[in-house]
XYZ file of C-alpha atoms in Angstrom:
480
model
C 16.088 24.230 -2.164
C 16.112 20.709 -0.786
C 19.445 19.089 0.103
C 18.997 15.481 -1.282
C 21.338 12.586 -0.896
C 21.330 9.965 -3.672
C 20.443 6.370 -2.651
C 22.844 3.734 -3.834
C 21.913 -0.026 -4.155
C 25.081 -2.037 -3.757
C 23.204 -5.445 -3.799
C 21.773 -4.587 -7.191
C 25.470 -4.256 -8.613
C 26.534 -7.357 -6.871
C 23.783 -9.406 -8.390
C 24.739 -8.316 -11.829
C 28.394 -9.200 -11.212
C 27.438 -12.590 -10.003
C 25.424 -13.129 -13.192
C 28.266 -12.213 -15.314
C 30.342 -15.107 -13.561
C 27.579 -17.578 -14.348
C 27.395 -16.509 -17.978
C 31.084 -16.502 -18.881
C 32.424 -19.019 -16.484
C 30.443 -22.412 -16.519
C 32.456 -23.826 -13.741
C 31.267 -21.215 -11.346
C 27.659 -21.393 -12.377
C 26.353 -23.438 -9.454
C 28.184 -21.307 -6.950
C 26.979 -18.267 -8.747
C 23.362 -19.277 -8.604
C 23.744 -20.068 -4.877
C 25.321 -16.650 -4.185
C 22.693 -14.837 -6.263
C 19.851 -16.302 -4.119
C 21.655 -15.166 -0.973
C 22.243 -11.674 -2.300
C 18.533 -11.494 -3.641
C 17.374 -12.150 -0.160
C 19.603 -9.576 1.322
C 18.575 -7.095 -1.456
C 14.839 -7.717 -0.575
C 15.574 -7.181 3.064
C 17.711 -3.999 2.733
C 16.733 -2.322 -0.490
C 13.460 -3.804 -1.736
C 13.131 -4.461 -5.511
C 13.310 -1.927 -8.315
C 12.094 -1.771 -11.927
C 15.516 -3.258 -13.069
C 14.726 -6.539 -11.225
C 12.534 -7.570 -14.290
C 15.654 -7.521 -16.549
C 17.778 -9.319 -13.988
C 15.057 -12.158 -13.945
C 15.029 -12.289 -17.703
C 18.746 -12.470 -17.885
C 18.920 -15.190 -15.298
C 16.195 -17.202 -17.184
C 18.015 -16.876 -20.479
C 21.352 -17.853 -18.874
C 19.641 -21.000 -17.516
C 18.337 -21.815 -20.935
C 22.049 -21.363 -22.289
C 21.084 -18.299 -24.403
C 24.171 -16.453 -23.515
C 24.142 -13.623 -26.054
C 20.406 -12.773 -25.145
C 21.224 -13.207 -21.504
C 24.029 -10.727 -21.781
C 21.824 -8.191 -23.630
C 19.162 -8.325 -20.809
C 22.030 -7.996 -18.275
C 23.377 -4.869 -20.006
C 19.757 -3.363 -19.755
C 19.719 -4.461 -16.096
C 23.132 -2.468 -15.484
C 21.892 0.467 -17.436
C 18.755 0.773 -15.366
C 20.754 0.209 -12.091
C 22.814 3.171 -13.089
C 19.905 5.314 -14.497
C 17.364 4.886 -11.857
C 18.423 7.494 -9.210
C 16.475 7.690 -6.056
C 17.066 9.742 -2.964
C 16.867 9.372 0.731
C 14.079 11.523 2.341
C 15.744 14.873 3.353
C 17.492 15.505 6.600
C 19.008 18.662 8.038
C 17.734 21.715 10.029
C 16.129 21.753 13.363
C 14.727 18.130 14.602
C 11.241 17.126 13.947
C 8.999 15.017 16.261
C 6.545 12.488 14.957
C 3.528 10.890 16.583
C 1.725 7.962 14.908
C -1.753 7.460 16.290
C -3.819 4.293 15.612
C -6.549 3.176 18.015
C -6.390 4.775 21.471
C -7.932 8.231 21.473
C -8.850 7.680 17.679
C -11.319 5.043 18.793
C -13.676 7.871 19.577
C -13.248 9.382 16.087
C -14.607 6.792 13.607
C -13.619 8.802 10.424
C -9.792 8.812 11.404
C -8.427 5.255 11.418
C -4.808 6.470 11.725
C -3.099 9.858 11.954
C 0.579 11.291 11.808
C 1.513 14.386 13.591
C 4.691 16.369 12.932
C 6.005 19.125 15.231
C 9.172 20.900 16.244
C 11.152 18.729 18.624
C 13.590 19.576 21.450
C 17.128 19.148 20.404
C 18.200 17.833 23.855
C 15.401 15.279 24.053
C 16.236 14.056 20.583
C 19.810 13.228 21.459
C 18.350 10.597 23.684
C 16.237 9.037 20.936
C 16.663 6.938 17.893
C 15.984 8.822 14.586
C 13.781 7.370 11.944
C 10.274 6.164 11.222
C 8.996 3.820 8.519
C 7.692 5.892 5.606
C 5.045 3.222 4.593
C 2.834 1.233 6.886
C -0.080 0.637 4.732
C -0.137 -3.012 3.777
C -2.290 -2.896 0.694
C -0.536 0.098 -0.894
C 0.246 -1.833 -4.121
C -3.495 -2.305 -4.688
C -4.029 1.501 -4.122
C -1.432 2.213 -6.865
C -2.913 -0.298 -9.261
C -6.409 1.109 -8.730
C -5.036 4.537 -9.494
C -3.237 3.416 -12.628
C -6.338 1.754 -13.971
C -8.363 5.001 -13.360
C -6.053 6.817 -15.874
C -7.938 5.344 -18.780
C -6.132 7.759 -21.263
C -2.712 6.670 -20.265
C -1.356 4.680 -23.297
C 1.203 2.527 -21.242
C -0.535 0.175 -18.893
C 1.316 -1.434 -15.939
C 0.782 -4.938 -14.529
C -0.085 -5.409 -10.824
C 3.136 -7.338 -10.342
C 4.991 -4.011 -11.104
C 3.331 -2.266 -8.232
C 3.987 -5.224 -5.877
C 7.565 -4.908 -6.768
C 7.782 -1.170 -6.417
C 6.013 -1.255 -3.026
C 8.688 -3.628 -1.676
C 11.115 -0.697 -2.149
C 8.797 1.901 -0.396
C 8.956 -0.112 3.009
C 12.713 0.554 3.009
C 12.518 4.326 3.409
C 12.751 6.013 6.663
C 11.512 9.563 7.582
C 14.099 11.571 9.451
C 11.928 12.267 12.536
C 12.044 11.450 16.324
C 9.035 9.298 17.431
C 7.304 10.744 20.579
C 10.093 13.382 21.163
C 9.391 16.363 23.350
C 8.094 19.409 21.687
C 10.325 22.532 21.341
C 8.570 25.492 22.903
C 11.181 27.860 21.475
C 8.986 27.882 18.436
C 5.777 28.880 20.400
C 4.354 32.056 21.562
C 4.772 31.558 25.201
C 3.219 33.057 28.373
C 3.665 32.299 32.101
C 2.067 28.768 31.845
C 1.211 28.271 28.041
C 2.907 27.669 24.865
C 0.825 28.383 21.665
C 1.627 26.760 18.332
C 0.218 27.491 14.791
C -1.547 24.267 13.453
C -1.859 22.920 9.987
C -4.061 20.103 8.885
C -2.918 18.358 5.700
C -5.276 16.198 3.660
C -3.476 13.672 1.326
C -4.544 12.695 -2.252
C -6.132 9.465 -3.359
C -3.817 6.460 -3.200
C -1.473 8.092 -0.742
C -1.170 7.773 3.136
C -0.601 9.862 6.200
C 3.227 9.797 5.885
C 3.051 10.257 2.135
C 3.790 13.965 2.308
C 6.538 13.876 4.875
C 8.649 16.273 3.092
C 6.142 18.993 3.292
C 4.977 18.168 6.808
C 8.504 17.919 8.132
C 9.374 21.259 6.509
C 6.363 22.989 8.080
C 7.240 21.533 11.495
C 10.730 22.988 11.148
C 9.148 26.344 10.633
C 7.299 25.911 13.975
C 3.889 24.583 12.923
C 2.235 21.442 14.304
C 1.000 19.400 11.255
C -1.896 16.939 11.641
C -2.107 14.371 8.643
C -5.164 12.100 9.058
C -5.374 8.807 7.004
C -8.154 8.741 4.448
C -9.241 5.133 3.596
C -11.389 5.089 0.550
C -12.003 3.250 -2.755
C -9.695 4.746 -5.493
C -10.973 3.222 -8.645
C -13.465 4.998 -10.783
C -16.319 2.455 -10.394
C -18.918 4.308 -12.515
C -18.938 4.495 -16.318
C -20.289 8.046 -16.828
C -18.658 11.258 -15.646
C -21.797 12.300 -13.775
C -22.014 8.975 -11.929
C -18.449 9.317 -10.938
C -18.909 12.817 -9.929
C -21.716 11.856 -7.519
C -19.646 9.076 -6.158
C -16.779 11.452 -5.416
C -19.149 13.760 -3.739
C -20.025 11.139 -1.305
C -16.378 10.338 -0.612
C -15.760 14.063 -0.102
C -18.380 14.062 2.580
C -16.432 11.346 4.503
C -13.220 13.261 4.037
C -15.059 16.603 5.406
C -16.114 14.572 8.456
C -12.557 13.296 8.965
C -11.155 16.815 8.894
C -13.786 18.036 11.316
C -12.858 15.316 13.720
C -9.197 16.419 13.443
C -10.458 19.879 14.383
C -12.394 18.407 17.200
C -9.098 17.003 18.590
C -7.243 20.392 17.997
C -10.023 22.383 19.791
C -10.052 20.014 22.756
C -7.440 21.884 24.774
C -7.067 19.031 27.405
C -6.597 16.289 24.708
C -4.371 18.525 22.733
C -2.078 19.238 25.713
C -1.868 15.515 26.496
C -0.696 14.790 23.052
C 2.284 17.139 23.540
C 3.224 16.833 27.181
C 5.780 19.241 28.381
C 7.446 19.540 31.843
C 7.145 23.424 31.936
C 4.286 24.670 29.733
C 0.803 23.562 28.779
C 0.737 23.089 24.974
C -2.042 24.766 23.118
C -2.977 25.658 19.576
C -3.049 29.188 18.273
C -6.679 29.432 17.482
C -6.103 32.350 15.306
C -3.556 30.302 13.200
C -5.147 27.009 12.149
C -4.678 26.359 8.471
C -5.423 23.586 6.003
C -3.393 22.214 2.999
C -4.721 19.495 0.579
C -3.315 17.774 -2.630
C -5.504 16.571 -5.354
C -8.580 15.122 -3.843
C -7.224 16.309 -0.520
C -7.350 19.745 -2.306
C -11.049 19.266 -2.915
C -11.222 18.443 0.815
C -9.469 21.561 1.760
C -11.399 23.755 -0.617
C -14.647 22.600 0.757
C -13.520 23.008 4.444
C -12.315 26.504 3.660
C -15.805 27.527 2.576
C -17.812 25.914 5.515
C -15.484 25.445 8.695
C -14.926 28.574 10.628
C -12.476 26.775 12.991
C -10.014 26.987 10.067
C -8.703 30.534 10.885
C -5.274 30.866 9.008
C -4.955 29.937 5.277
C -6.052 27.433 2.862
C -3.484 26.037 0.385
C -4.286 23.659 -2.453
C -1.810 21.551 -4.299
C -3.141 20.776 -7.739
C -6.699 20.410 -6.566
C -9.470 18.483 -8.200
C -12.507 20.814 -8.416
C -14.748 19.090 -10.993
C -17.051 17.881 -8.126
C -17.948 21.526 -7.286
C -20.570 23.755 -8.845
C -19.587 27.348 -9.521
C -22.857 29.159 -9.874
C -22.578 31.963 -7.276
C -20.220 34.115 -5.503
C -17.951 32.382 -2.946
C -17.622 33.646 0.552
C -14.220 33.016 2.217
C -12.923 34.059 5.510
C -9.390 32.984 5.011
C -6.982 33.694 2.134
C -6.715 30.943 -0.537
C -3.737 29.938 -2.711
C -3.461 27.055 -5.198
C -0.104 25.738 -6.528
C -0.764 23.800 -9.648
C 0.871 21.252 -11.906
C 1.425 22.062 -15.608
C -1.157 20.308 -17.475
C -2.235 17.131 -15.602
C -6.005 17.601 -15.851
C -5.957 18.966 -19.319
C -3.782 15.964 -20.472
C -5.525 13.120 -18.708
C -8.950 14.330 -17.627
C -9.909 17.070 -20.143
C -13.623 16.414 -19.456
C -13.186 17.740 -16.044
C -12.376 21.278 -17.360
C -10.407 21.594 -14.015
C -8.231 24.569 -14.995
C -11.386 26.542 -16.051
C -13.110 25.596 -12.869
C -9.962 26.635 -10.749
C -9.776 30.045 -12.389
C -13.556 30.535 -12.010
C -13.282 29.610 -8.373
C -10.753 32.378 -7.816
C -12.849 34.889 -9.951
C -15.936 34.177 -7.800
C -14.345 34.917 -4.518
C -16.200 37.734 -2.964
C -15.175 40.743 -0.815
C -11.792 42.182 0.152
C -10.206 38.765 0.744
C -10.188 38.187 -3.037
C -7.359 40.749 -3.068
C -5.145 38.339 -0.885
C -5.434 35.036 -2.880
C -3.103 33.610 -5.575
C -3.409 30.912 -8.380
C -0.053 29.759 -9.448
C 1.255 27.192 -12.028
C 4.700 25.619 -12.123
C 6.076 24.842 -15.536
C 6.672 20.958 -16.062
C 5.342 20.222 -12.494
C 3.586 16.965 -12.345
C 0.553 15.973 -10.307
C 2.496 13.545 -8.041
C 5.374 15.961 -7.522
C 3.721 17.443 -4.428
C 4.188 14.166 -2.536
C 7.242 12.342 -1.539
C 6.926 10.059 -4.651
C 9.415 11.960 -6.968
C 12.096 11.740 -4.208
C 11.830 8.121 -3.204
C 10.760 6.852 -6.669
C 12.760 9.430 -8.755
C 14.146 7.087 -11.443
C 10.980 5.010 -12.011
C 8.877 8.275 -11.813
C 10.824 9.648 -14.792
C 10.758 6.499 -16.772
C 7.033 6.077 -16.458
C 6.409 9.737 -17.024
C 4.791 10.302 -13.577
C 7.406 13.055 -13.266
C 9.369 15.289 -15.674
C 12.917 16.582 -15.250
C 13.444 14.402 -12.307
C 16.969 15.638 -11.944
C 15.515 19.008 -10.874
C 13.253 17.595 -8.194
C 15.161 19.476 -5.516
C 14.389 22.784 -7.246
C 10.741 22.163 -7.885
C 10.058 20.711 -4.388
C 12.002 23.595 -2.893
C 9.799 26.035 -4.779
C 6.634 24.550 -3.428
C 7.966 24.681 0.018
C 8.972 28.261 -0.320
C 5.513 29.328 -1.838
C 3.774 27.595 1.028
C 5.914 29.289 3.603
C 5.418 32.711 1.997
C 1.688 32.426 1.857
C 1.347 31.228 5.383
C 3.399 34.263 6.506
C 1.469 36.689 4.327
C -1.883 35.268 5.383
C -0.767 35.755 9.054
C -0.044 39.406 8.219
C -3.387 39.691 6.411
C -5.397 38.639 9.509
C -3.520 41.385 11.477
C -4.382 44.233 9.071
C -7.536 43.049 7.412
C -9.596 45.664 9.086
C -7.416 48.377 7.467
C -9.575 49.792 4.775
C -6.650 51.527 3.177
C -5.024 48.268 2.064
C -5.377 47.903 -1.726
C -3.844 45.886 -4.572
C -3.160 42.952 -2.342
C -2.741 40.544 -5.398
C -0.021 42.690 -7.086
C 1.645 43.055 -3.666
C 1.549 39.281 -2.969
C 2.747 38.467 -6.467
C 5.708 40.873 -5.936
C 6.610 39.306 -2.755
C 6.470 35.856 -4.214
C 8.708 36.827 -7.247
C 11.276 38.454 -5.110
C 11.598 35.503 -2.781
C 11.819 32.948 -5.640
C 14.469 34.978 -7.385
C 16.362 35.363 -4.157
C 16.294 31.700 -3.215
C 16.653 30.127 -6.751
C 17.891 32.705 -9.142
C 16.387 34.747 -11.918
C 15.976 31.826 -14.275
C 13.592 30.126 -11.906
C 10.949 32.980 -12.409
C 10.396 31.347 -15.905
C 8.902 28.395 -14.176
C 6.033 30.316 -12.637
C 2.847 31.479 -14.428
C -0.416 33.079 -13.160
C -2.758 31.401 -15.690
C -3.763 27.909 -16.665
C -2.702 28.052 -20.268
C 0.698 29.785 -21.108
C 0.727 32.424 -23.762
C 2.051 31.207 -27.052
């Protein structure tokens, strides 16, 4: 379970108090307005703006128009939202994590990777000499990405103006990931020999409208488990530009090809032993990937990417984990040959509620049914009750209050539980996949699915209690 700390917004409360002075005490109005402008600038710099700022602006406008009763009503709504919209700091704790942010340089040779973040276990002694923290958001046009995504959800009843996203994004730039930039790697997590230190490697493909640090909670957690996590930036058009489903499907297939090429180039970097070692310089050992433990994880369209890679790319040797993948662009007409175990952790009803034409749940279940050979006995397709599509990224933590208000997330007060469960399921499957590769030639191993399910249920109960088992189900539509 994640240990999350609430983020408080003192400048938001101070703004409201100053506005009360101007409403009730006319003689302080000029001073109050001046003070509010100063506090507003400070709020912008340190906190960014939140949804409640709309009601503050409305209250201020009504106050200037001498409509005190209406101004006070808007101010009450402002205070209510200031209290209600809880957000959290990105998690800290546990062993330190290093972070590399690549843009240009070696990436100039890889045209499909404009930027990339890398998370890895970091040396505690080296981190003591370094400043902790890296900006969560560096993408300048992120508001446009969010706006495009909202317009794509044509079945959503409530529409959001572009200004809303501009205000939201101003807050995103204020969050810091608890990592140490360019820190020395910790070889205690590696399999070491005389001259070499080998690390398991994971490639993480983000969803549409996200960015390479948008899954920092997952990436940081995996790094604390001893993995090196590569997260390439995918830059693409988000909006559904075609009118028919089939036209859009073909358009997404073209985008998928670009993503596949990006992941292949990430693998080129991982498999270039000299380049890999230069990324993680160490005074005692040469750092290498464990070529038997290279896995891939993907969310949403990143799940599409991971699924495609798992079928075609032999350099992925560990496991493939999908977070609520979008599979409507795939045709399921023949048996699927996989050389690595596959797990999908899915949201409750995202595709059935917003994109029923995709028949995504049916496609997902068919994908698992078509897996051929003994490996089918070591795969898992799991749904989490009330889990929402965005809940696999950092969004429900840093935008917790607004996510609940706009129905992007449900039960936002339980975000630590649901996120903790995702991390636990991911950890279990990576460990079990490692065991599978060690014993896969043992012909006596049977009923792997039942054994895997039993392990998952035991670990979930041990970590979250018996009641949490009710959150898991193993089919798309729950029994009535």
